[in-house]
Short mmCIF file of C-alpha atoms and ligand atoms in Angstrom, two decimals:
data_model
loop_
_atom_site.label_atom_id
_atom_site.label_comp_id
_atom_site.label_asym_id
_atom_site.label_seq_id
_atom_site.Cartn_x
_atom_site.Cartn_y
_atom_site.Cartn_z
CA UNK S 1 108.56 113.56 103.38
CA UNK S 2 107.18 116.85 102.62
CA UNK S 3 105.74 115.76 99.67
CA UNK S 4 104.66 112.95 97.49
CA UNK S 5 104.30 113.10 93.99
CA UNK S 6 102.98 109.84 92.23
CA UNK S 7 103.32 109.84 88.75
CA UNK S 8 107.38 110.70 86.98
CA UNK S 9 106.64 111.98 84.13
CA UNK S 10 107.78 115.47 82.67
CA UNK S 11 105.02 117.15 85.30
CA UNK S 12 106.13 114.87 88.33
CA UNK S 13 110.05 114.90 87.29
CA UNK S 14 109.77 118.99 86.82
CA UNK S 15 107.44 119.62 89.70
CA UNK S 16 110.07 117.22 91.86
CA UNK S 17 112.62 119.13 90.81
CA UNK S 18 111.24 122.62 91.48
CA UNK S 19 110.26 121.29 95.32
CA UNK S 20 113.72 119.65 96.13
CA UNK S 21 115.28 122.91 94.75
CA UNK S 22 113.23 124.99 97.74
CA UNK S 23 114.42 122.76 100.59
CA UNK S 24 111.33 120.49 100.64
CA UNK S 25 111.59 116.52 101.01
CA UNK S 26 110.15 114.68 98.10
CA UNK S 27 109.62 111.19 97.52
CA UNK S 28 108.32 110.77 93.31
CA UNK S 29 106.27 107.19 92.92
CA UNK S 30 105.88 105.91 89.37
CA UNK S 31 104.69 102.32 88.70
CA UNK S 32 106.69 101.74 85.85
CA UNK S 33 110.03 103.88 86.10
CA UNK S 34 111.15 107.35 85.52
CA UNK S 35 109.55 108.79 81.69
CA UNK S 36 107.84 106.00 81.65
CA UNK S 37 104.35 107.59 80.34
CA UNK S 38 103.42 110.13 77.81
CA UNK S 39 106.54 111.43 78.92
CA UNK S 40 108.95 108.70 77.70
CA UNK S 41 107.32 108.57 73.87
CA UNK S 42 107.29 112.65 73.30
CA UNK S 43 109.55 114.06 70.63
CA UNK S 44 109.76 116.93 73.23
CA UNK S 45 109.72 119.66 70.85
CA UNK S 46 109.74 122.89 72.39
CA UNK S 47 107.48 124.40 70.12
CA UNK S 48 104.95 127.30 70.24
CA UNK S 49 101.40 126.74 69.72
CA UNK S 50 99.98 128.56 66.96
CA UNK S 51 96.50 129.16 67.89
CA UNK S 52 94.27 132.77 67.72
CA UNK S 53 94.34 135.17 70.53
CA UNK S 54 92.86 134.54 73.55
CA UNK S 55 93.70 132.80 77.40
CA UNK S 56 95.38 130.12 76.03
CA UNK S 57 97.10 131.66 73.36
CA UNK S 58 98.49 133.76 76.49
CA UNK S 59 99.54 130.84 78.51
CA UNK S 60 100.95 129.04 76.20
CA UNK S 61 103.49 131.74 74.62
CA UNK S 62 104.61 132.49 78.01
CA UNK S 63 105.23 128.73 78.94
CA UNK S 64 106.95 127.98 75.38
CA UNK S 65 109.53 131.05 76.66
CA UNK S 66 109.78 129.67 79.81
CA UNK S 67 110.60 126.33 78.26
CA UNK S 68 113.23 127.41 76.07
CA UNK S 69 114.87 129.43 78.91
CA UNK S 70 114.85 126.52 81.78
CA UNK S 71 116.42 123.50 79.43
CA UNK S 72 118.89 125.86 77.60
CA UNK S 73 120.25 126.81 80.68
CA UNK S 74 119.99 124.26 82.91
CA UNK S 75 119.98 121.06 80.60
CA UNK S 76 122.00 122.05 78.06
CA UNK S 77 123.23 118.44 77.74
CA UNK S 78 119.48 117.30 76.98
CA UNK S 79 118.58 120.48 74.55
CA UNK S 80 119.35 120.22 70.60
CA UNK S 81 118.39 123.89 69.67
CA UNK S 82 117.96 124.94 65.95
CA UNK S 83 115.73 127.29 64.21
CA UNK S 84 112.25 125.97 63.53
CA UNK S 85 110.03 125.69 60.36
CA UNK S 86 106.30 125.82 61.01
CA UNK S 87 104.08 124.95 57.49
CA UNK S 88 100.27 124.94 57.94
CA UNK S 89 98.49 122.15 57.13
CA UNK S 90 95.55 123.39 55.70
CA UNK S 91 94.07 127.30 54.10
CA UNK S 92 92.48 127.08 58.10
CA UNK S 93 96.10 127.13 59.56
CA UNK S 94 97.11 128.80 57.19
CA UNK S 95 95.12 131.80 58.41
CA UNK S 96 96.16 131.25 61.96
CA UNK S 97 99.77 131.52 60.81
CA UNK S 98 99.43 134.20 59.04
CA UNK S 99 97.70 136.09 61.87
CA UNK S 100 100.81 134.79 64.40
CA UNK S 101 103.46 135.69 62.15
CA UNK S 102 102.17 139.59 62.13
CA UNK S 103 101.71 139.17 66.20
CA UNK S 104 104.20 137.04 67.47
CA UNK S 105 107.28 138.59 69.16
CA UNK S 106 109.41 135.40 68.57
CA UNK S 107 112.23 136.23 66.57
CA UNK S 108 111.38 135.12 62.69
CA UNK S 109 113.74 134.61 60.04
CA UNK S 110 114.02 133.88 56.10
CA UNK S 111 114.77 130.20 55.41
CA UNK S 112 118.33 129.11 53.78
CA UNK S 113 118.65 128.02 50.57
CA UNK S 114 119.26 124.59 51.57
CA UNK S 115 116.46 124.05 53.57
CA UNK S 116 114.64 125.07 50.85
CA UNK S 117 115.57 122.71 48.42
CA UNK S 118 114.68 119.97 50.55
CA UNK S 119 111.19 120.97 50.90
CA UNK S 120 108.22 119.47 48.84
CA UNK S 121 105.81 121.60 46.86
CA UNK S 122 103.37 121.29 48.89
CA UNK S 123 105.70 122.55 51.46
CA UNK S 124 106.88 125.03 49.85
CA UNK S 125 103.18 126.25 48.83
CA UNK S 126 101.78 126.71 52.40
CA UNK S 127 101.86 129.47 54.24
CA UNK S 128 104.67 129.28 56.90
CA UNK S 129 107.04 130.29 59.57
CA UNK S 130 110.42 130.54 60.16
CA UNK S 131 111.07 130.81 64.39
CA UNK S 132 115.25 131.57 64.29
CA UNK S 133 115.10 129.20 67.81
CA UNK S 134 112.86 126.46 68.57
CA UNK S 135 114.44 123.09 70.61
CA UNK S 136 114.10 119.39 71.04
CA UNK S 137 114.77 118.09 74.38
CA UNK S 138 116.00 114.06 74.87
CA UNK S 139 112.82 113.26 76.89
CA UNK S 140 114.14 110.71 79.12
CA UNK S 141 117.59 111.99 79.88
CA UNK S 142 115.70 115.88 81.04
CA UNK S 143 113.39 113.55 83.18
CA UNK S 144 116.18 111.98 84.87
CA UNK S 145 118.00 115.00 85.31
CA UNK S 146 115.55 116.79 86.67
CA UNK S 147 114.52 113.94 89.27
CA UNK S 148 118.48 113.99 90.20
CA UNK S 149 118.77 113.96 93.96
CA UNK S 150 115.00 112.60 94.73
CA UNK S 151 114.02 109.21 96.31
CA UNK S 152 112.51 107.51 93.75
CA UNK S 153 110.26 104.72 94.18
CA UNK S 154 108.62 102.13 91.95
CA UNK S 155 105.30 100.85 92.92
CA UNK S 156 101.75 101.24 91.92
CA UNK S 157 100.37 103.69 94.70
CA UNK S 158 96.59 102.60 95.22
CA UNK S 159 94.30 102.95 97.65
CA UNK S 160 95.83 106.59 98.90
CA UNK S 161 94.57 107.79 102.34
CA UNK S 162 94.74 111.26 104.42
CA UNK S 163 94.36 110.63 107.98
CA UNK S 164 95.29 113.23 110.83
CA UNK S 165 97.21 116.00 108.50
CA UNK S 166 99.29 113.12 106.63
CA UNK S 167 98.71 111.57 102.97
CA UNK S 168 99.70 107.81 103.13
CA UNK S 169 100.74 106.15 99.89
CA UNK S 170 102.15 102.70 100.58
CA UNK S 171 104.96 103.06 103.15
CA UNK S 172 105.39 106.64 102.45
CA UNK S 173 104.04 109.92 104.46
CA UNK S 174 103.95 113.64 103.49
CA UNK S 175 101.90 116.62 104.19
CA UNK S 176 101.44 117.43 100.42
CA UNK S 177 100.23 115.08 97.73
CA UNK S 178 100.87 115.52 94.21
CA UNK S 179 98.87 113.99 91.63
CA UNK S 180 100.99 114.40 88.24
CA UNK S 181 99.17 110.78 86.50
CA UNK S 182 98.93 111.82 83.38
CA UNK S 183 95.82 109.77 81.33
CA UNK S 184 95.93 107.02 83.95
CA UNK S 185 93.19 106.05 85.97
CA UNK S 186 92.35 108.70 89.00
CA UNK S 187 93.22 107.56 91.89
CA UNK S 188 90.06 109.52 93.76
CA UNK S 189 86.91 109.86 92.90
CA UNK S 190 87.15 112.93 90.84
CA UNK S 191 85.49 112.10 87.74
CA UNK S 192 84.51 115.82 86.95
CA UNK S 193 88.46 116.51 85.93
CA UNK S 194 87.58 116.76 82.50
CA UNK S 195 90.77 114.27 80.87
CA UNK S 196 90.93 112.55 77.63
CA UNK S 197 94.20 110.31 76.81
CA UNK S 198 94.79 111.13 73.18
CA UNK S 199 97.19 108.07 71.91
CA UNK S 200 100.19 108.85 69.86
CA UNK S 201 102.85 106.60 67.81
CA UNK S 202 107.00 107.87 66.79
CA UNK S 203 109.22 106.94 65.45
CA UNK S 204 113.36 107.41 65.23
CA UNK S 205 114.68 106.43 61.94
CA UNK S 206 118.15 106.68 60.32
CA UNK S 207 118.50 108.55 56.49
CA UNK S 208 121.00 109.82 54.15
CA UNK S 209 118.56 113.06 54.48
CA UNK S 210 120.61 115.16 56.87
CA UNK S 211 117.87 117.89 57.92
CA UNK S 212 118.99 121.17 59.35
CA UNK S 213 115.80 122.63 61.54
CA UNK S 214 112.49 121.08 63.66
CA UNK S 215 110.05 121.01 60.90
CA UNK S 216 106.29 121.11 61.54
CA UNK S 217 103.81 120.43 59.31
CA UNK S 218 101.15 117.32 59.03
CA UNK S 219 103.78 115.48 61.58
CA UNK S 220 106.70 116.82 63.35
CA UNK S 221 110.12 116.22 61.90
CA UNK S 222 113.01 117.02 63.81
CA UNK S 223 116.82 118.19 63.12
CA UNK S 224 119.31 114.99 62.40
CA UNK S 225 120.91 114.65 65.74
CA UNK S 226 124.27 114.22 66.17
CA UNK S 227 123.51 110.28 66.16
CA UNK S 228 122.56 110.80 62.88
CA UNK S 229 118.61 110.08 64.01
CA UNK S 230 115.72 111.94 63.11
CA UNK S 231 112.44 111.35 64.91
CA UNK S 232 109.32 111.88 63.45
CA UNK S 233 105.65 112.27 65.00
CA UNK S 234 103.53 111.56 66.50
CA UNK S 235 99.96 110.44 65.25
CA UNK S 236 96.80 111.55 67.36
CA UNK S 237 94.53 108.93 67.78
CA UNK S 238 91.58 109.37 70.32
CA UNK S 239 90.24 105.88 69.65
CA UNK S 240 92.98 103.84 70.65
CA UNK S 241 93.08 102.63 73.93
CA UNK S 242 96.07 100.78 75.71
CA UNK S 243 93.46 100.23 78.38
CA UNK S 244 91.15 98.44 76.31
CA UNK S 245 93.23 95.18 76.34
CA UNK S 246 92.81 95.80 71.73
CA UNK S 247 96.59 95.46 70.59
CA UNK S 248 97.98 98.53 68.54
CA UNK S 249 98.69 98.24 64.92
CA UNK S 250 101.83 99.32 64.98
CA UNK S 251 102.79 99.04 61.51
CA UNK S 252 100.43 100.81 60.53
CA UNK S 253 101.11 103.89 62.99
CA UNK S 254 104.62 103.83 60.55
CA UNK S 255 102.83 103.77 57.81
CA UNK S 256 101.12 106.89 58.49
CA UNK S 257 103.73 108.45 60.52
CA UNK S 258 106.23 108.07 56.93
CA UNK S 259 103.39 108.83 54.87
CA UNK S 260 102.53 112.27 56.35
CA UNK S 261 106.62 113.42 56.27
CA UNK S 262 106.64 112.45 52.93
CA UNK S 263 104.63 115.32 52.28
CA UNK S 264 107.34 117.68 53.62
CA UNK S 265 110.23 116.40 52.07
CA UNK S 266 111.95 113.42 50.64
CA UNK S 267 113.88 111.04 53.14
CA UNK S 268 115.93 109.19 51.74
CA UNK S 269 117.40 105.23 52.61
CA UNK S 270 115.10 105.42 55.71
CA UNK S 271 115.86 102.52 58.07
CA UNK S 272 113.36 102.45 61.29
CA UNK S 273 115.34 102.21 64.20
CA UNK S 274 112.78 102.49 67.27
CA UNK S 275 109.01 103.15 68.00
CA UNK S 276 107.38 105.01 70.94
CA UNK S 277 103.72 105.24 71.92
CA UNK S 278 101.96 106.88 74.54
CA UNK S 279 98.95 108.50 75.82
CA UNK S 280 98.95 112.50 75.82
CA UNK S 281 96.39 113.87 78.94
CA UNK S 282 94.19 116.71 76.83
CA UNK S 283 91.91 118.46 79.11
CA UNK S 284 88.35 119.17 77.36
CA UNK S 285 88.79 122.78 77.04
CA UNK S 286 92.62 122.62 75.85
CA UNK S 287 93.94 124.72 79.42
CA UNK S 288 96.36 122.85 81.42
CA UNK S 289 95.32 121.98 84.71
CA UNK S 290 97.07 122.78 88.19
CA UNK S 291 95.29 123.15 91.53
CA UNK S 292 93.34 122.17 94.31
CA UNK S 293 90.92 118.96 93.98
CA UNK S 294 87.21 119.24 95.06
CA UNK S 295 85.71 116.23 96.96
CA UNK S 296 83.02 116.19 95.07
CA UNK S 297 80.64 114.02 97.40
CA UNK S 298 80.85 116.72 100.43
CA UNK S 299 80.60 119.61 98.55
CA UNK S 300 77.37 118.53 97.34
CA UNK S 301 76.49 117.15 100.30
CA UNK S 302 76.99 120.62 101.21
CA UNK S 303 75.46 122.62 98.30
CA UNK S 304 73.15 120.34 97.10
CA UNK S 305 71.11 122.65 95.00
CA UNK S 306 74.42 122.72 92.42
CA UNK S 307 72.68 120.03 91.17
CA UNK S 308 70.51 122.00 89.76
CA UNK S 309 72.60 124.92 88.28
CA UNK S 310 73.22 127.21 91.61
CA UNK S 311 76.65 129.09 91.23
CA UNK S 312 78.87 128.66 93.94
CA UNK S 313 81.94 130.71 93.97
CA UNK S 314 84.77 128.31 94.17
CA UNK S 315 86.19 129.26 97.38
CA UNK S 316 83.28 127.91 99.31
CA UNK S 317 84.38 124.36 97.81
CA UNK S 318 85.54 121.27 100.20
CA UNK S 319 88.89 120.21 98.53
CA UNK S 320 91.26 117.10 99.27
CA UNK S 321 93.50 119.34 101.60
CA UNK S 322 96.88 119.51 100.82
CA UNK S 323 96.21 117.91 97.34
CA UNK S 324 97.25 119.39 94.23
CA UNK S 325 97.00 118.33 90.58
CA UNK S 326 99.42 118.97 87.55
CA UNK S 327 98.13 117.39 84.64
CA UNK S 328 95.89 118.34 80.92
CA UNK S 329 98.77 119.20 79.11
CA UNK S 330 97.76 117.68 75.68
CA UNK S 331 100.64 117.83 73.31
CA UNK S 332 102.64 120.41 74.74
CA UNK S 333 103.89 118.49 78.05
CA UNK S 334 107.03 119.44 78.04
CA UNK S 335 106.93 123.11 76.95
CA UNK S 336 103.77 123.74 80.06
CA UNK S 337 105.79 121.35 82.60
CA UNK S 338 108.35 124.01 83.35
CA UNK S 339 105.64 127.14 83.59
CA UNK S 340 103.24 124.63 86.17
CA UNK S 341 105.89 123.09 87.89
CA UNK S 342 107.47 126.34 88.74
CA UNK S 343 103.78 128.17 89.53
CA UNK S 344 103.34 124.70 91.77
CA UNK S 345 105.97 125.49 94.18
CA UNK S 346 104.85 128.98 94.49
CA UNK S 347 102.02 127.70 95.57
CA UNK S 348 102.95 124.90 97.96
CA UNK S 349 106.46 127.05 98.72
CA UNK S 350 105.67 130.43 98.95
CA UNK S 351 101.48 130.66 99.64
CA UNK S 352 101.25 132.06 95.97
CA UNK S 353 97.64 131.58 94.43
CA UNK S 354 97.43 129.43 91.67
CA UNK S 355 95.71 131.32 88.75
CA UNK S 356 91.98 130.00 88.55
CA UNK S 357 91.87 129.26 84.61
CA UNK S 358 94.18 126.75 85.57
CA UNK S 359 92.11 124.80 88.19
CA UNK S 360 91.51 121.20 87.58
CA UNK S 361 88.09 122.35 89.62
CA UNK S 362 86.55 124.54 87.09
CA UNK S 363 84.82 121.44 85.74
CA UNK S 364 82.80 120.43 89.05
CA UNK S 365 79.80 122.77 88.61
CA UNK S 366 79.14 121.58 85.10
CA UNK S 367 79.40 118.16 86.19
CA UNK S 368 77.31 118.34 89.27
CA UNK S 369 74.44 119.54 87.18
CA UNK S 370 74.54 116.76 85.39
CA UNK S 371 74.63 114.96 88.42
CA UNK S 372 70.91 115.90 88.85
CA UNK S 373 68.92 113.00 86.67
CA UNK S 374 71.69 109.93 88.38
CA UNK S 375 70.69 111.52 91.75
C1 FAD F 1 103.87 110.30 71.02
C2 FAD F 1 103.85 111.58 71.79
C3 FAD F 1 104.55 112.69 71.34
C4 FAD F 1 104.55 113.88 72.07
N1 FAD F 1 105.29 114.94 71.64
C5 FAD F 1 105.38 116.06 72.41
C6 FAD F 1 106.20 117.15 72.02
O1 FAD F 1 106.86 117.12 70.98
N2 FAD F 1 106.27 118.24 72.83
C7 FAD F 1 105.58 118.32 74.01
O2 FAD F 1 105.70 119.32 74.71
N3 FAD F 1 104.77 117.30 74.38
C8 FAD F 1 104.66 116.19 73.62
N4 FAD F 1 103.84 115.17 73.98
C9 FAD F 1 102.97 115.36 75.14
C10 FAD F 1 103.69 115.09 76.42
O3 FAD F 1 104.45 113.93 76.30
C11 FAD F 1 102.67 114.96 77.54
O4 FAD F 1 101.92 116.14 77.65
C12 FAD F 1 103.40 114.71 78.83
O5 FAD F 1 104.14 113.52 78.70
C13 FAD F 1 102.47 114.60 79.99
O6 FAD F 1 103.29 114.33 81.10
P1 FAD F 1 102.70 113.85 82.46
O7 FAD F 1 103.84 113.87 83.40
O8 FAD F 1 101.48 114.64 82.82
O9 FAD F 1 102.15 112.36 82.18
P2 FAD F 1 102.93 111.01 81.85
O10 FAD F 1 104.21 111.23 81.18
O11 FAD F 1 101.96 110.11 81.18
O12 FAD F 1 103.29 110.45 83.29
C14 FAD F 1 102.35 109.90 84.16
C15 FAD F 1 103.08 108.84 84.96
O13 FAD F 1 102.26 108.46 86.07
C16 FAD F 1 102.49 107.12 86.35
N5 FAD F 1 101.35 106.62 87.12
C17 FAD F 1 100.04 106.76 86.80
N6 FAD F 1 99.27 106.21 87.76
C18 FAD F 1 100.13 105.73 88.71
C19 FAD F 1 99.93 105.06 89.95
N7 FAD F 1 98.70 104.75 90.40
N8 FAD F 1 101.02 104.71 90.67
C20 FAD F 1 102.27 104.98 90.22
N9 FAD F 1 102.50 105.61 89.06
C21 FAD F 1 101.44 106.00 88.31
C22 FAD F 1 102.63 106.46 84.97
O14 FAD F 1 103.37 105.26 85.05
C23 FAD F 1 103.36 107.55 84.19
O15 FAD F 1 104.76 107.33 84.15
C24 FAD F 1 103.81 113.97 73.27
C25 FAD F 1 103.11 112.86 73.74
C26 FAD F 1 103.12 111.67 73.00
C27 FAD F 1 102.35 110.48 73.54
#
């Protein structure tokens, strides 16, 4: 192969898609099956992030266009668009939306009557904002699709080797190595990528409530569906651990989950049909992370006074070669997938550098300092 991504979630399913499309090879390794991860418990709203100005404000409103663009046009199948209600959750959001609704560029609308008289109060109190497009992809069937035409395999990859030009994962051989994992353990020893897996429950329910746009708010609600579901979530819960062998209390994820849409509107005759959980990869400072890896051991070995604070500039770094990571998306996987994935095969493709606010590097000198007192 030319390349070997291990991991199939949104990242490895786009960034597979994106590489096969140029003429490359790929082989895509997941232990567990296609959406498997994160990937296979998102409610995959396309939604943008309303945050204050600033790098990742920037990122993130041209990935979210992006986004809507690629599945619109090229999984239309997979895409439920309708217009999208955003509520803040507190007078703090409610600043930030008022500060996005002046700036944004998206194109805003008034909300209908009916909508309206399905909201709560409290809804109706907050500040708000009314996007006339927003979407909600069908996570698993866009994963497939997008992996359409790649070999698949299902095993564990462990123990993953580069010896003379060639990354060896099992049985399979590439040039280029993709690391798209998600908040699973590493795979290399690069404990300075600064991950967190944030845990998060959903749920699919049926109700007589037929509701007419994505609704954000202290949980995401989205659109009945032409199945007559409507899924609602997720939680965030950066305690729970699927790793830590503790079982999940899944009743009272629902509990929460029906709780907090309660305070949006009123569902009625709500029968449960299905949960999802997952872990969400957040990287510490909230940026998404693609690029090059650092092996950390020989690039102190070779600066060994970054220990001890001395800037290096990044280019003088010893990385994995041929080794790139797509990962850190938080909860906004499937609206950065299409905006990395697409930047990764510029990269690998076309010799196009990857922007450096995006490197999963820019946490090695911080962590090689604190290196200094283990040394
Ligand atoms: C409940 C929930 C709701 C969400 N809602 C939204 C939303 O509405 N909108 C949005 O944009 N995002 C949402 N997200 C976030 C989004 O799902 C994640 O950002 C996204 O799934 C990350 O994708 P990924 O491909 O990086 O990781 P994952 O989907 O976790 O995929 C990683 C894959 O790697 C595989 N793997 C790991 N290690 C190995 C190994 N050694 N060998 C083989 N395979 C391996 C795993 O089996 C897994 O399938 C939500 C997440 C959750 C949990």
């Amino acid at each position: 192969y030319d390349a070997i991504i291990i991991g199939a979630g949104i990242n490895g399913c786009c960034s597979a898609y994106f590489l096969h499309r140029a003429g490359l090879r790929v082989a895509l390794v997941d232990e567990a099956g296609i959406a498997s991860g994160g990937s296979g418990a998102a409610g995959a709203f396309i939604s943008p992030k309303i945050s204050k100005a600033g790098e990742l404000k920037e990122i993130m409103g041209e990935a979210h266009a992006e986004a809507l663009a690629f599945y619109t046009a090229n999984f239309p199948e997979f895409t439920l668009t309708k217009p999208l209600l955003h509520i803040a959750n507190s007078p703090q959001e409610g600043g930030k939306v008022t500060a996005f609704k002046r700036e944004s560029t998206l194109e805003q609308t008034a909300m209908s009557e009916g909508l309206r008289s399905l909201l709560s109060d409290e809804a109706l109190q907050c500040e708000s904002i009314y996007f006339s497009h927003g979407a909600v992809v069908d996570a698993q069937g866009v994963c497939c699709a997008l992996s359409n035409g790649v070999d698949f395999f299902c095993f564990k990859a462990e123990n993953i080797t580069h010896q003379n030009s060639t990354w060896h994962v099992g049985e399979l051989r590439a040039k280029h190595l993709i690391l798209s994992i998600g908040a699973y353990p590493k795979l290399l020893p690069i404990d300075y990528v600064g991950l967190r897996g944030i845990w998060g429950h959903r749920i699919d329910i049926q109700t007589s409530t037929a509701i007419p746009s994505i609704l954000h708010h202290h949980v995401s609600i989205s659109p009945t569906t032409k199945e007559g579901i409507v899924a609602i979530g997720a939680t965030h819960d950066v305690h729970y651990s699927p790793f830590s062998g503790e079982p999940y209390e899944r009743e009272e994820g629902r509990k929460i989950l029906l709780k907090k849409a309660s305070k949006t509107l009123k569902l009625n005759n709500i029968n449960i049909m299905k949960d999802y959980m997952g872990l969400r990869s957040g990287s510490n400072d909230y940026l998404p992370m693609l690029g090059r890896l650092v092996e950390s051991d020989a690039t102190l070995q070779k600066y060994p006074h970054m220990r001890h604070g001395e800037a290096i500039d990044p280019s003088e770094y010893i990385y994995y070669p041929n080794l790139t990571m797509i990962n850190g998306s938080g909860g906004y996987g499937f609206v950065l997938a299409p905006y990395l994935a697409k930047r990764l095969k510029e990269y690998i493709v076309d010799g196009v550098s990857i922007d450096p606010i995006l490197s999963p590097s820019r946490f090695f000198p911080r962590w090689a300092k604190r290196k200094k007192n283990q040394s």
